[in-house]
Tab-separated table of C-alpha atoms in Angstrom:
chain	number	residue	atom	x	y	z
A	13	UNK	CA	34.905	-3.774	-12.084
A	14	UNK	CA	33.322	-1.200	-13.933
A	15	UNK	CA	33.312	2.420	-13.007
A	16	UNK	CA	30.565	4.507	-12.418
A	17	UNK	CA	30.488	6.454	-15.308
A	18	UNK	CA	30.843	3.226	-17.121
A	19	UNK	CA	27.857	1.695	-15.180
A	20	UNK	CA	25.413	5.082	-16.205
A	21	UNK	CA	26.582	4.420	-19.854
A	22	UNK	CA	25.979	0.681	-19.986
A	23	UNK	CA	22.551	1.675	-18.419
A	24	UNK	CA	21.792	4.505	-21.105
A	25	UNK	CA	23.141	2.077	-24.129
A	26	UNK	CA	21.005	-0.835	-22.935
A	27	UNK	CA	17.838	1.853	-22.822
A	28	UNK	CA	18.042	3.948	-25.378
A	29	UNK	CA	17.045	0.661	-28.189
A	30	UNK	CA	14.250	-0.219	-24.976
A	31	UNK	CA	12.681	3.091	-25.728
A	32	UNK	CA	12.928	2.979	-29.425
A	33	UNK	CA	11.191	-0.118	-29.631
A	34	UNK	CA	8.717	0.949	-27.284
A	35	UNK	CA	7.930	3.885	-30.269
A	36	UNK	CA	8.127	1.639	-32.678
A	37	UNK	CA	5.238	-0.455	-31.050
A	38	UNK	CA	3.026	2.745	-30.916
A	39	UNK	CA	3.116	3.481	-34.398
A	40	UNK	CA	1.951	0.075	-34.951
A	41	UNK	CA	-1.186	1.806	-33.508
A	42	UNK	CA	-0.630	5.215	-35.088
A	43	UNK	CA	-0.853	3.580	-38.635
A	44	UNK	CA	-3.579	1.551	-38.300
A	45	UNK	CA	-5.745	4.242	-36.493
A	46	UNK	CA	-4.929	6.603	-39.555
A	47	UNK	CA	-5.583	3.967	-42.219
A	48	UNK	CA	-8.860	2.751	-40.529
A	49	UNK	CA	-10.084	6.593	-39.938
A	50	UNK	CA	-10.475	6.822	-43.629
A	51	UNK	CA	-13.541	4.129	-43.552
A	52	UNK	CA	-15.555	5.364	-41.005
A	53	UNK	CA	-16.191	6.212	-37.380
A	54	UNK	CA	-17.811	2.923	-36.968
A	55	UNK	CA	-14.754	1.317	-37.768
A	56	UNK	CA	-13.010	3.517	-35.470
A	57	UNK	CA	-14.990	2.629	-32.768
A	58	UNK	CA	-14.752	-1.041	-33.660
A	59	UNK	CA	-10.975	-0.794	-32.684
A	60	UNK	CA	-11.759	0.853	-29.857
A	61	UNK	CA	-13.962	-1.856	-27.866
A	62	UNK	CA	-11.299	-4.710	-29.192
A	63	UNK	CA	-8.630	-2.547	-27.566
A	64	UNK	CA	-10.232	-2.366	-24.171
A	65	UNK	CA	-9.532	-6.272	-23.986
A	66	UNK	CA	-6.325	-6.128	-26.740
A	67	UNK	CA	-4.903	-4.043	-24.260
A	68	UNK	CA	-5.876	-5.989	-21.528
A	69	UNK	CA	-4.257	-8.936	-22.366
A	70	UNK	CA	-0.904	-7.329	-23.628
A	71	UNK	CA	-0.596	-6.473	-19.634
A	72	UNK	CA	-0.842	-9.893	-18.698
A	73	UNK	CA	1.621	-10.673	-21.546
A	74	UNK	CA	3.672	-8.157	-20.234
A	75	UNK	CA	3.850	-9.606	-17.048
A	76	UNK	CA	4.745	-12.766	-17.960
A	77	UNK	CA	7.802	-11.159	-20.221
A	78	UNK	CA	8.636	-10.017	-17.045
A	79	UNK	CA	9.118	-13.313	-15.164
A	80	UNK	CA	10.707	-14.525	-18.323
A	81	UNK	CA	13.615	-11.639	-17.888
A	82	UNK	CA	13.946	-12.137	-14.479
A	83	UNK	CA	15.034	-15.155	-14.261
A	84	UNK	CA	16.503	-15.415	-17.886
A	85	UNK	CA	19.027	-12.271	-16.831
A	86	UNK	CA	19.920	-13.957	-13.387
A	87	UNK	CA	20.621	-17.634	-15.639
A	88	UNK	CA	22.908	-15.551	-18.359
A	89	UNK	CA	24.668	-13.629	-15.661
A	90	UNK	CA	25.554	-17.171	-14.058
A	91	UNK	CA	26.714	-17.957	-17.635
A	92	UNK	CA	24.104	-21.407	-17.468
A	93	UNK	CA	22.972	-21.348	-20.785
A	94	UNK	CA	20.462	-24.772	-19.694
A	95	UNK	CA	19.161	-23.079	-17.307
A	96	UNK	CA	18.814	-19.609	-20.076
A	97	UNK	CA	17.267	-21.828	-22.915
A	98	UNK	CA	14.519	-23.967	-20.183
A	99	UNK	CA	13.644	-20.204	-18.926
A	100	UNK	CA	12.979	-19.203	-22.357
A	101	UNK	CA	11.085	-22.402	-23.786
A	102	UNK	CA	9.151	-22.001	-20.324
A	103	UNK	CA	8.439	-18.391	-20.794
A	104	UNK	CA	7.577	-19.125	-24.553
A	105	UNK	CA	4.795	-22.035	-23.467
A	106	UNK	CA	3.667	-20.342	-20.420
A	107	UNK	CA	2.965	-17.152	-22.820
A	108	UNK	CA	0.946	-19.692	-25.534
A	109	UNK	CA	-0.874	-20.838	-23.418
A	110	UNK	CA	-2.357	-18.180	-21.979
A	111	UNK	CA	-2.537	-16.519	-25.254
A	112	UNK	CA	-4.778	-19.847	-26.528
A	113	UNK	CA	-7.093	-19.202	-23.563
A	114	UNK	CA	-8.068	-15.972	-24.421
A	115	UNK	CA	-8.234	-16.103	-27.558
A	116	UNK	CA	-10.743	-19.094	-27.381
A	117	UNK	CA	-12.742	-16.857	-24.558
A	118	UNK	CA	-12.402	-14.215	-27.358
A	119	UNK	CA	-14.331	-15.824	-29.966
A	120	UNK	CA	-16.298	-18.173	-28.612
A	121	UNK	CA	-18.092	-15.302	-26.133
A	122	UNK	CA	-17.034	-12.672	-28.774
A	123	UNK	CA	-21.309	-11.400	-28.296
A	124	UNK	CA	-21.513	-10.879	-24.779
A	125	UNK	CA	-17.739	-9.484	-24.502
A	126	UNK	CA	-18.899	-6.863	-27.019
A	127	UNK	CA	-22.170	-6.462	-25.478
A	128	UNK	CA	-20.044	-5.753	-21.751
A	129	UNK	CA	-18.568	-2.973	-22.746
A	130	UNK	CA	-21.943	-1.011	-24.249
A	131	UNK	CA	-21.156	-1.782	-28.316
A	132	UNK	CA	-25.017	-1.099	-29.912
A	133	UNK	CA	-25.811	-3.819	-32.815
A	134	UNK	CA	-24.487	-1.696	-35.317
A	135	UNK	CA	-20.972	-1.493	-33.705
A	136	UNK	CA	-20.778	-5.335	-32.777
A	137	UNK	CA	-22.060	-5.727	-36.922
A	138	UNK	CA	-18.778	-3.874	-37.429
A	139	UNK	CA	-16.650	-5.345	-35.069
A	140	UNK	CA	-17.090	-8.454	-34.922
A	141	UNK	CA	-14.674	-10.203	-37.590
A	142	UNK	CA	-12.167	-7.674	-36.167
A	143	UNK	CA	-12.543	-8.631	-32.665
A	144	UNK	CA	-12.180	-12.389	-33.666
A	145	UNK	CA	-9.635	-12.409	-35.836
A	146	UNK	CA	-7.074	-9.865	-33.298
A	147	UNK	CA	-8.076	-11.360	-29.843
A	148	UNK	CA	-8.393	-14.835	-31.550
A	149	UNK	CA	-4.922	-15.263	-32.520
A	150	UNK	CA	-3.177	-13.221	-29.588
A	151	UNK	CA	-1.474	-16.208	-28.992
A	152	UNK	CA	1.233	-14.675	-31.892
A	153	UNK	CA	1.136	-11.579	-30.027
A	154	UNK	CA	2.250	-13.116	-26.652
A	155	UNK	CA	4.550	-15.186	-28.459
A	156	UNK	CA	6.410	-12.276	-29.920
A	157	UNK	CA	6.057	-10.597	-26.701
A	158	UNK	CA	8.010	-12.879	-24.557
A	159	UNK	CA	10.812	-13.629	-27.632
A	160	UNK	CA	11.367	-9.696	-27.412
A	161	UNK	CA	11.825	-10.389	-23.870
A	162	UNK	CA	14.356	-12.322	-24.298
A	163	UNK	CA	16.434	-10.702	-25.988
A	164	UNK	CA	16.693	-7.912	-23.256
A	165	UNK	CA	17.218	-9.423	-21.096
A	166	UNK	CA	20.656	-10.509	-21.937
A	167	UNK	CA	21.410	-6.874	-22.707
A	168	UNK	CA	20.321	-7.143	-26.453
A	169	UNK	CA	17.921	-4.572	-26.585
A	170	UNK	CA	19.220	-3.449	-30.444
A	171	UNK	CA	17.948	-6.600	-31.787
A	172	UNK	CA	14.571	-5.896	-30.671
A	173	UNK	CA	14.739	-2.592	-31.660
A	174	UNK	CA	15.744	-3.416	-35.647
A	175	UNK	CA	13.625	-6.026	-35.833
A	176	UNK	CA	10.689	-3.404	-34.927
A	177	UNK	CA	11.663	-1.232	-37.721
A	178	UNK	CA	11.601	-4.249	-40.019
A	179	UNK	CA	8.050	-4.570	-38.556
A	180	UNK	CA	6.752	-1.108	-39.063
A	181	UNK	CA	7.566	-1.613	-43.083
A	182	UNK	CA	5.923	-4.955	-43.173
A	183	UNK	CA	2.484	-3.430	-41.179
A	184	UNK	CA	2.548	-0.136	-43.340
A	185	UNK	CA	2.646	-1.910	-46.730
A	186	UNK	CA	0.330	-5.059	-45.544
A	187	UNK	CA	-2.148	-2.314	-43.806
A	188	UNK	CA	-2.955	-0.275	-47.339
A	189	UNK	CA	-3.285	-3.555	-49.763
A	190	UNK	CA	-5.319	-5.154	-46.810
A	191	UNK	CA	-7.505	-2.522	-46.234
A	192	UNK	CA	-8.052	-0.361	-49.722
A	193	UNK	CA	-6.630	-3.154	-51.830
A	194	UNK	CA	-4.253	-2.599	-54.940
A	195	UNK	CA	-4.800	-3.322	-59.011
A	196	UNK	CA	-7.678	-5.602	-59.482
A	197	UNK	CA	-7.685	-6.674	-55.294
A	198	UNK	CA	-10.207	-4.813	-53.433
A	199	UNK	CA	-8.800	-5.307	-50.308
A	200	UNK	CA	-10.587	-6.555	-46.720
A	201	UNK	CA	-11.811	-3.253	-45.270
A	202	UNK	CA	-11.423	-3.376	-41.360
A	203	UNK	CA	-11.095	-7.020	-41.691
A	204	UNK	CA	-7.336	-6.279	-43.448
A	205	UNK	CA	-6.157	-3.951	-41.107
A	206	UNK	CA	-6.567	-6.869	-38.452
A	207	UNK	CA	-4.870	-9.438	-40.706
A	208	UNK	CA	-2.290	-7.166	-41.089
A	209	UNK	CA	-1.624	-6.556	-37.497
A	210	UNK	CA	-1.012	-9.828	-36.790
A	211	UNK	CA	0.692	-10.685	-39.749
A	212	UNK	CA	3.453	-8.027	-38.403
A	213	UNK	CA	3.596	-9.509	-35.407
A	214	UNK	CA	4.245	-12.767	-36.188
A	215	UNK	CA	6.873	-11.613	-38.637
A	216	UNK	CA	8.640	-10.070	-36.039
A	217	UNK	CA	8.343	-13.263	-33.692
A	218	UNK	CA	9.846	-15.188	-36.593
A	219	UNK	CA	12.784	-12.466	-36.923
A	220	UNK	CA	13.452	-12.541	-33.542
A	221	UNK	CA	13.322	-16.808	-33.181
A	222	UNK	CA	15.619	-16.732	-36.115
A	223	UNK	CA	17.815	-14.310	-34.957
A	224	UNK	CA	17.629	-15.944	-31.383
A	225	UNK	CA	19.241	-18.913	-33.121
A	226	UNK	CA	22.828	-17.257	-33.529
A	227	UNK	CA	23.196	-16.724	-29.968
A	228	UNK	CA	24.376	-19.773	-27.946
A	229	UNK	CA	22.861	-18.970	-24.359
A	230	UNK	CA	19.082	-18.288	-25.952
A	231	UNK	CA	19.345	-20.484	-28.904
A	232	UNK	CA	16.549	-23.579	-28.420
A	233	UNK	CA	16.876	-26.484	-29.901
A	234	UNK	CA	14.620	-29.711	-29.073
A	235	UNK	CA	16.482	-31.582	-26.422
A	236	UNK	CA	15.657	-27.997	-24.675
A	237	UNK	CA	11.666	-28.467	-25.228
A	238	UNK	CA	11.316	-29.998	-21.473
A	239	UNK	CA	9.082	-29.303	-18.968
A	240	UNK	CA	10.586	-28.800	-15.500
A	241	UNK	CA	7.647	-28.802	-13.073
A	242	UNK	CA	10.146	-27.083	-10.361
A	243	UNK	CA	10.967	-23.990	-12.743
A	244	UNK	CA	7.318	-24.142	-14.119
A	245	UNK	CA	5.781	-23.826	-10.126
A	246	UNK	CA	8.711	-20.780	-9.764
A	247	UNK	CA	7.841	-18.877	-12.401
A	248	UNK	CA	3.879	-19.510	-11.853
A	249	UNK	CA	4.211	-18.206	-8.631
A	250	UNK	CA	6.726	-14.985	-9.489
A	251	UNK	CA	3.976	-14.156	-12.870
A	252	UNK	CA	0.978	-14.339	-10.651
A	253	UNK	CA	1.701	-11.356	-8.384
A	254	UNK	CA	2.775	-9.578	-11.287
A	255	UNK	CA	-0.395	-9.844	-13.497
A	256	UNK	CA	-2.553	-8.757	-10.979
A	257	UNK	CA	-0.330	-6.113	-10.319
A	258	UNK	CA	-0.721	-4.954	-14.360
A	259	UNK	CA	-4.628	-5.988	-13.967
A	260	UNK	CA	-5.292	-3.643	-11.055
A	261	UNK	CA	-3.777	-0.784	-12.791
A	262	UNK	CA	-5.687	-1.360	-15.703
A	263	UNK	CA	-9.110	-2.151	-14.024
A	264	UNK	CA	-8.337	1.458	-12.002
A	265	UNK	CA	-7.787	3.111	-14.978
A	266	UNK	CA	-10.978	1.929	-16.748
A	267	UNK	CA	-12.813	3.576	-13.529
A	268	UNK	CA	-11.620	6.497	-13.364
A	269	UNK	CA	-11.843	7.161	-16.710
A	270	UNK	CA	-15.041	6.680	-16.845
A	271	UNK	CA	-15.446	9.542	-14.444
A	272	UNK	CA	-13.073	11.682	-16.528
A	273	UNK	CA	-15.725	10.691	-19.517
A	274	UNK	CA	-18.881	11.714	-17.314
A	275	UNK	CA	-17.243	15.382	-16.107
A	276	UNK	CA	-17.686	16.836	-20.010
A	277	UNK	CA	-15.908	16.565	-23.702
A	278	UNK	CA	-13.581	19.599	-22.914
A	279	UNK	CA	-12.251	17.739	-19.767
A	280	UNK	CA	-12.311	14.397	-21.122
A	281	UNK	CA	-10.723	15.838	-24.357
A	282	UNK	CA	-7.891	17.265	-22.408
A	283	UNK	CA	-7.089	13.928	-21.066
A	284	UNK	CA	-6.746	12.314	-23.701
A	285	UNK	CA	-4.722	14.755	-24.897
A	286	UNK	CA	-2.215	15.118	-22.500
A	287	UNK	CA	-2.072	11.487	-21.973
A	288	UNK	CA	-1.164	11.489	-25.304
A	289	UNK	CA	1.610	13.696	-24.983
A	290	UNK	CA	3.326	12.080	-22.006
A	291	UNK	CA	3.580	8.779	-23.314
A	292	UNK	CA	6.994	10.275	-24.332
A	293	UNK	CA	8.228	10.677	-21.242
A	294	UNK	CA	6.687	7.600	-20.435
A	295	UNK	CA	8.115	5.449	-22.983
A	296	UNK	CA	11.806	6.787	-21.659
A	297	UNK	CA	10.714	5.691	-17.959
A	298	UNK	CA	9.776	1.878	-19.103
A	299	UNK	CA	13.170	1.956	-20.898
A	300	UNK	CA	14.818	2.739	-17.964
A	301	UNK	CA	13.278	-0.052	-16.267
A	302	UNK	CA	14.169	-2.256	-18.914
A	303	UNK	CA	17.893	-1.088	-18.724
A	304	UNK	CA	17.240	-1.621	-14.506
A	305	UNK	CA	16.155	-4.594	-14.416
A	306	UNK	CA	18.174	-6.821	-17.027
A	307	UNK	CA	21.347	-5.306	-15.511
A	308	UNK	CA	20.430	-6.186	-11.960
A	309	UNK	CA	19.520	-9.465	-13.230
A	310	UNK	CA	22.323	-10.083	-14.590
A	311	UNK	CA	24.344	-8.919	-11.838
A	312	UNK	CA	23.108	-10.853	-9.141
A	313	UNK	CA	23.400	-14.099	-11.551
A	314	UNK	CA	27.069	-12.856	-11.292
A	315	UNK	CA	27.238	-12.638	-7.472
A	316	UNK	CA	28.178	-9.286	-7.952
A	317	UNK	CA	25.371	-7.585	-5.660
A	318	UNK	CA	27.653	-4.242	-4.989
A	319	UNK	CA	26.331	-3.304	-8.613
A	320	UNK	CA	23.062	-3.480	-7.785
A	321	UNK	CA	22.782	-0.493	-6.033
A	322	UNK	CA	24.902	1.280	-8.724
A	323	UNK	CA	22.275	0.428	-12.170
A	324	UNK	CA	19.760	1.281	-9.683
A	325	UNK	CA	21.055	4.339	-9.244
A	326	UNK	CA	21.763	5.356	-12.719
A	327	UNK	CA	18.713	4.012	-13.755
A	328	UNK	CA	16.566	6.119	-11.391
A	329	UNK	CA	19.021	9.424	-12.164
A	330	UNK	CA	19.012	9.105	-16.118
A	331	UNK	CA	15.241	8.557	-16.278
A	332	UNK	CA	13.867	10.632	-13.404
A	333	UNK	CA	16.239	13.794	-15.547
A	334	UNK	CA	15.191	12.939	-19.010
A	335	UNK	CA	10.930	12.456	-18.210
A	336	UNK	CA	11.259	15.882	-16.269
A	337	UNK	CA	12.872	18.007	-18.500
A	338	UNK	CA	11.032	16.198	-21.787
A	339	UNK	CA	7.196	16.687	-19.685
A	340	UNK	CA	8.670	20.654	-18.902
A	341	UNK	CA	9.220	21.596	-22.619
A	342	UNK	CA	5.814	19.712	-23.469
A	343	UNK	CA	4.114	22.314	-20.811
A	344	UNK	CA	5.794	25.366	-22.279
A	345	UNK	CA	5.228	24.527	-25.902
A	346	UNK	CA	1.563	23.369	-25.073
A	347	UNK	CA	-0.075	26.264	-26.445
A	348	UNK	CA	1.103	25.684	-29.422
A	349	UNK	CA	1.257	21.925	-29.382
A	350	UNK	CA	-2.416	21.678	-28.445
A	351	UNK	CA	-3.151	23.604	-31.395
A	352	UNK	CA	-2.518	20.485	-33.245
A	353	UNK	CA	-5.353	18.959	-31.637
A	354	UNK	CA	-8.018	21.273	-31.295
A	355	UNK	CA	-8.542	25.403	-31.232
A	356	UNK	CA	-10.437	25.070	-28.266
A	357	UNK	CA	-8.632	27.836	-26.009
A	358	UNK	CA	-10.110	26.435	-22.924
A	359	UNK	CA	-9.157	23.104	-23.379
A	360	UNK	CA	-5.176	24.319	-24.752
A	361	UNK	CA	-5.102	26.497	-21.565
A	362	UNK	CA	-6.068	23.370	-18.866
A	363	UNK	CA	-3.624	21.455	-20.987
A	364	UNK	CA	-0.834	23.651	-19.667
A	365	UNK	CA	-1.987	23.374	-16.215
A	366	UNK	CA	-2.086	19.770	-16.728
A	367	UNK	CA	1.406	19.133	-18.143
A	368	UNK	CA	3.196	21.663	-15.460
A	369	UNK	CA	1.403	19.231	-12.763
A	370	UNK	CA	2.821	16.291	-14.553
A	371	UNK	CA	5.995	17.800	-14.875
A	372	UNK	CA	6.762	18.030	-10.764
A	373	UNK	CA	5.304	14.202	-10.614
A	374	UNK	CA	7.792	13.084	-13.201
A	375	UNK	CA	10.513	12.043	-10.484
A	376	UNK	CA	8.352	10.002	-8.634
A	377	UNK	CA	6.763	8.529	-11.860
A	378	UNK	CA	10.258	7.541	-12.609
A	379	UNK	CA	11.131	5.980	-9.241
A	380	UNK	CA	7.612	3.939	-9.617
A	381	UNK	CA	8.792	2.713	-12.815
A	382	UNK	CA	12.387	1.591	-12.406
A	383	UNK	CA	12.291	1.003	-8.599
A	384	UNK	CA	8.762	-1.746	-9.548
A	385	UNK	CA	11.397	-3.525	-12.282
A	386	UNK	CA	14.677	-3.491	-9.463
A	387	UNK	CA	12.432	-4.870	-6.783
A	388	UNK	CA	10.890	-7.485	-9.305
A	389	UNK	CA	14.813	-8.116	-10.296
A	390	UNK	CA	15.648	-9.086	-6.907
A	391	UNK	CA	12.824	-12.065	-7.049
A	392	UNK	CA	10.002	-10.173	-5.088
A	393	UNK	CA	6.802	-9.044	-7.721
A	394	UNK	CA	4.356	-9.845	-4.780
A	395	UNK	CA	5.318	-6.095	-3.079
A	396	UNK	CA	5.453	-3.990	-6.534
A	397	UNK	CA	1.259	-5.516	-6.659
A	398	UNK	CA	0.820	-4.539	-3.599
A	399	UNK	CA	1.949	-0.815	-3.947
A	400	UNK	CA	0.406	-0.821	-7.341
A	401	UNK	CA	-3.404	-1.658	-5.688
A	402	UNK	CA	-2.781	1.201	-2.746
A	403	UNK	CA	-1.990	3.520	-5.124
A	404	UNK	CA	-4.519	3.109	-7.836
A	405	UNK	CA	-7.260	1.984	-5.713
A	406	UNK	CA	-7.150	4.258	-2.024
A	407	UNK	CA	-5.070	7.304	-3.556
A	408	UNK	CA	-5.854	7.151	-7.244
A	409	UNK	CA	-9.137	6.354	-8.139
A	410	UNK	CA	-10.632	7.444	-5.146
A	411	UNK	CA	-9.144	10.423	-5.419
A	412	UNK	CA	-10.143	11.167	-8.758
A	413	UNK	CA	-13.765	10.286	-7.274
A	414	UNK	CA	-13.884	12.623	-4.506
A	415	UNK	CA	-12.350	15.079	-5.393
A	416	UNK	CA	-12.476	15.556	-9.056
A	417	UNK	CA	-16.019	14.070	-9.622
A	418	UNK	CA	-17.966	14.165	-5.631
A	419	UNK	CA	-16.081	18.293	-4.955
A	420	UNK	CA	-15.763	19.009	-8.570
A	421	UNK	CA	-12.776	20.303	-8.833
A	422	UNK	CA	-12.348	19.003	-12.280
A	423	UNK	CA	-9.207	17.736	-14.291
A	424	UNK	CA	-6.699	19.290	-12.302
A	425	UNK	CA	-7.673	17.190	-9.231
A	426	UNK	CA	-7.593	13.859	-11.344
A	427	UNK	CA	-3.974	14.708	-12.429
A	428	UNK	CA	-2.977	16.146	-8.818
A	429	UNK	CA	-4.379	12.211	-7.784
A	430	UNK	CA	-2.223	10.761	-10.666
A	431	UNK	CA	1.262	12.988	-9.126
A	432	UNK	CA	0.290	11.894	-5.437
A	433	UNK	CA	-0.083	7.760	-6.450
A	434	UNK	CA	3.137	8.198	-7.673
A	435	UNK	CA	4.554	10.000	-4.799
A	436	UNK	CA	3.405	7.556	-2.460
A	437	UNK	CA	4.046	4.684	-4.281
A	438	UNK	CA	8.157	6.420	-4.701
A	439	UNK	CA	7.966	6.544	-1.071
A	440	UNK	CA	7.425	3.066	-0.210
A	441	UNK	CA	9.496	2.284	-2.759
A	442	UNK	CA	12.159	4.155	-0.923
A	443	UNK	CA	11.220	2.212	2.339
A	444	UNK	CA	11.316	-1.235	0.911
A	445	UNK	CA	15.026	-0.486	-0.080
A	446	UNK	CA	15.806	0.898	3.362
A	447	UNK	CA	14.300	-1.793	5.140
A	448	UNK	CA	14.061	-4.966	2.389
A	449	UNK	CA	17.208	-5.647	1.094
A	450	UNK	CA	17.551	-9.293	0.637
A	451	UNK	CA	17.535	-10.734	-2.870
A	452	UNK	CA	15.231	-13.297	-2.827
A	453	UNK	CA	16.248	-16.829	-4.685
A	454	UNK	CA	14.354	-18.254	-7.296
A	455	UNK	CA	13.839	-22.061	-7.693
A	456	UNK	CA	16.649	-23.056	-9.368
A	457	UNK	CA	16.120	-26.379	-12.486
């Protein structure tokens, strides 16, 4: 039995890669919006409307990664490695699948997709080959999604983490000969940068299945490629809850930004720019949750439900620490940090008011984030969806609504609604572990 100190350090060394990797994925994004800025703002704007739905989709990914760890942790705590390698090759089809769908919606209604979110003919001119070629082969990007997943959730989150490095190269390098070409090549414009997206990705799914190879309990071979319709109905059933619970935030989001949008470029530039500057406390929260989850996994697959409580715990206590302190020196240094965005002084001075807001929601943002992966852990994802929708619909977005947008009392009401989602959402949170402590079973092959 591990002690405690043990437990927070087991936590911290399983989140720590989590976190990395989570960077690593950004400047995926980072690159490509710096290579593509040098073509044009139409271009620019092209990646923006294929993100609205690029981004879309990676939640629903995400949620099916989710149900993947779940039950993959609670197999390899039991030490079953059939029951680890039919969760993976189940997680793996489940994730094509869905993948194929969308990216045959993608470019066979690639027009009035385009058209939905208000691209003029000269954007969807622009975007179009883009659009198709990243939405239409997302199928690689859920792939390499759920492989990732894998690996964390048998504590491996190093793997990931390397292998993202190893990705970063490849997308750099493919990005500029795509794009601007080298020698005699002229490159693809807009057109390369997607190529070379995907190309990353589905280097880093091919790392990761080779890799996945040299470890016995997630190692498929094709005596594992079975369909169980018992696991399939499970895992249906656990990913459902959970995609609508990632849909709803996202859908929320999309509305109240658009009221953010409509309130003036100083506000809506200040937005963007702190949101931009939490993702780093961010980023540490979802590692956390990473760390939370695969560990609880794991330890009810090993029977050993005292621990529970304890990764919990350390989970919560590690992240809730590092996101507060991390948003704090963000607020202090903001006049200088906005500074890199703009010299706008009234937009650097509601920054600060912004981030010191942020900063006292930080423990609650924390508790939302672990306490959404422990309670998915212990087999539930229907009552994470539920808090999610109170929060982002009745508290959230409505309170951006009235009383940012209807009593105009601007951004610092929209981010006062962001800290009070969270708060309530960390309360019931608190409530289902007071009152809802049973660790649900999952179906088993």
């Amino acid at each position: 039995m591990l002690s405690s100190k043990s437990k927070a350090k087991k936590v911290f060394n399983i989140a720590l890669p989590a976190i990395g990797e989570s960077y690593l994925q950004s400047l995926l994004g980072v690159v490509d919006s710096f290579f593509i800025a040098q073509i044009g703002l139409l271009a620019i704007n092209a990646v923006g409307v294929t993100n609205i739905y690029s981004m879309t989709y990676i939640g629903v990914f995400t949620a099916i990664s989710a149900t993947l760890s779940v039950f993959l942790s609670r197999a390899f705590g039991a030490k079953n490695n059939a029951r680890s390698k039919s969760v993976i090759f189940h997680g793996l089809l489940l994730s094509f699948l869905i993948g194929l769908f969308f990216s045959i919606v993608s470019v066979i209604f690639a027009d009035p997709l385009l058209d939905l979110v208000g691209a003029n003919d000269d954007l969807k001119d622009t975007a179009s080959i883009y659009f198709k070629v990243v939405l239409g082969l997302t199928p690689f990007i859920a792939l390499f999604t759920a492989q990732s997943a894998s690996f964390r959730a048998i504590g491996d989150t190093k793997t990931p983490f390397k292998v993202g490095i190893e990705m970063n190269v490849i997308h750099v390098i493919l990005d500029y000969v795509l794009i601007f070409g080298i020698g005699s090549f002229n490159g693809f414009g807009l057109t390369g940068a997607a190529f070379a997206m995907i190309l990353a990705r589905v280097y880093g799914f091919l790392r990761l299945l080779i890799k996945s190879q040299g470890i016995p309990s997630i190692s498929l071979e094709f005596k594992d490629f079975k369909l169980v319709t018992t696991l399939v109905s499970s895992m249906v059933k656990f990913a459902v809850p959970a995609t609508v619970e990632r849909l709803s935030m996202r859908l929320g989001q999309v509305i109240y930004f658009g009221l953010i949008v409509r309130m003036g470029t100083e506000v809506y530039a200040t937005h963007n720019i702190a949101g931009t500057l939490t993702t780093f406390a961010y980023t540490i929260g979802g590692g956390f949750a990473v760390a939370a989850s695969t560990l609880i996994g794991q330890a009810i697959g090993e029977k050993n439900f005292d621990d529970v409580r304890e990764y919990r715990k350390w989970s919560y206590i590690q992240s809730a620490a590092s996101m507060t302190i991390i948003t704090l020196i963000l607020a202090l240094a903001s006049p200088w940090l906005g500074k890199l965005f703009t010299q706008d002084q009234t937009v650097i001075h509601l920054l600060m008011i912004i981030l010191l807001i942020d900063t006292l929601s930080q423990p609650f943002l924390a508790s939302v984030l672990v306490d959404t992966s422990v309670v998915q852990a212990s087999g539930n994802s229907t009552f994470p969806m539920i808090v999610t929708i109170i929060g982002i619909w009745i508290v959230r977005t409505l309170g951006v609504y009235l009383f940012a947008w209807k009593l105009g009392f601007g951004l610092p009401a929209v981010w006062i609604s962001i800290a009070a989602d969270n708060a309530l959402r960390a309360g019931l949170f608190v409530w289902y572990r007071k009152k809802k402590t049973e660790i649900k079973e999952l179906a088993g092959l």
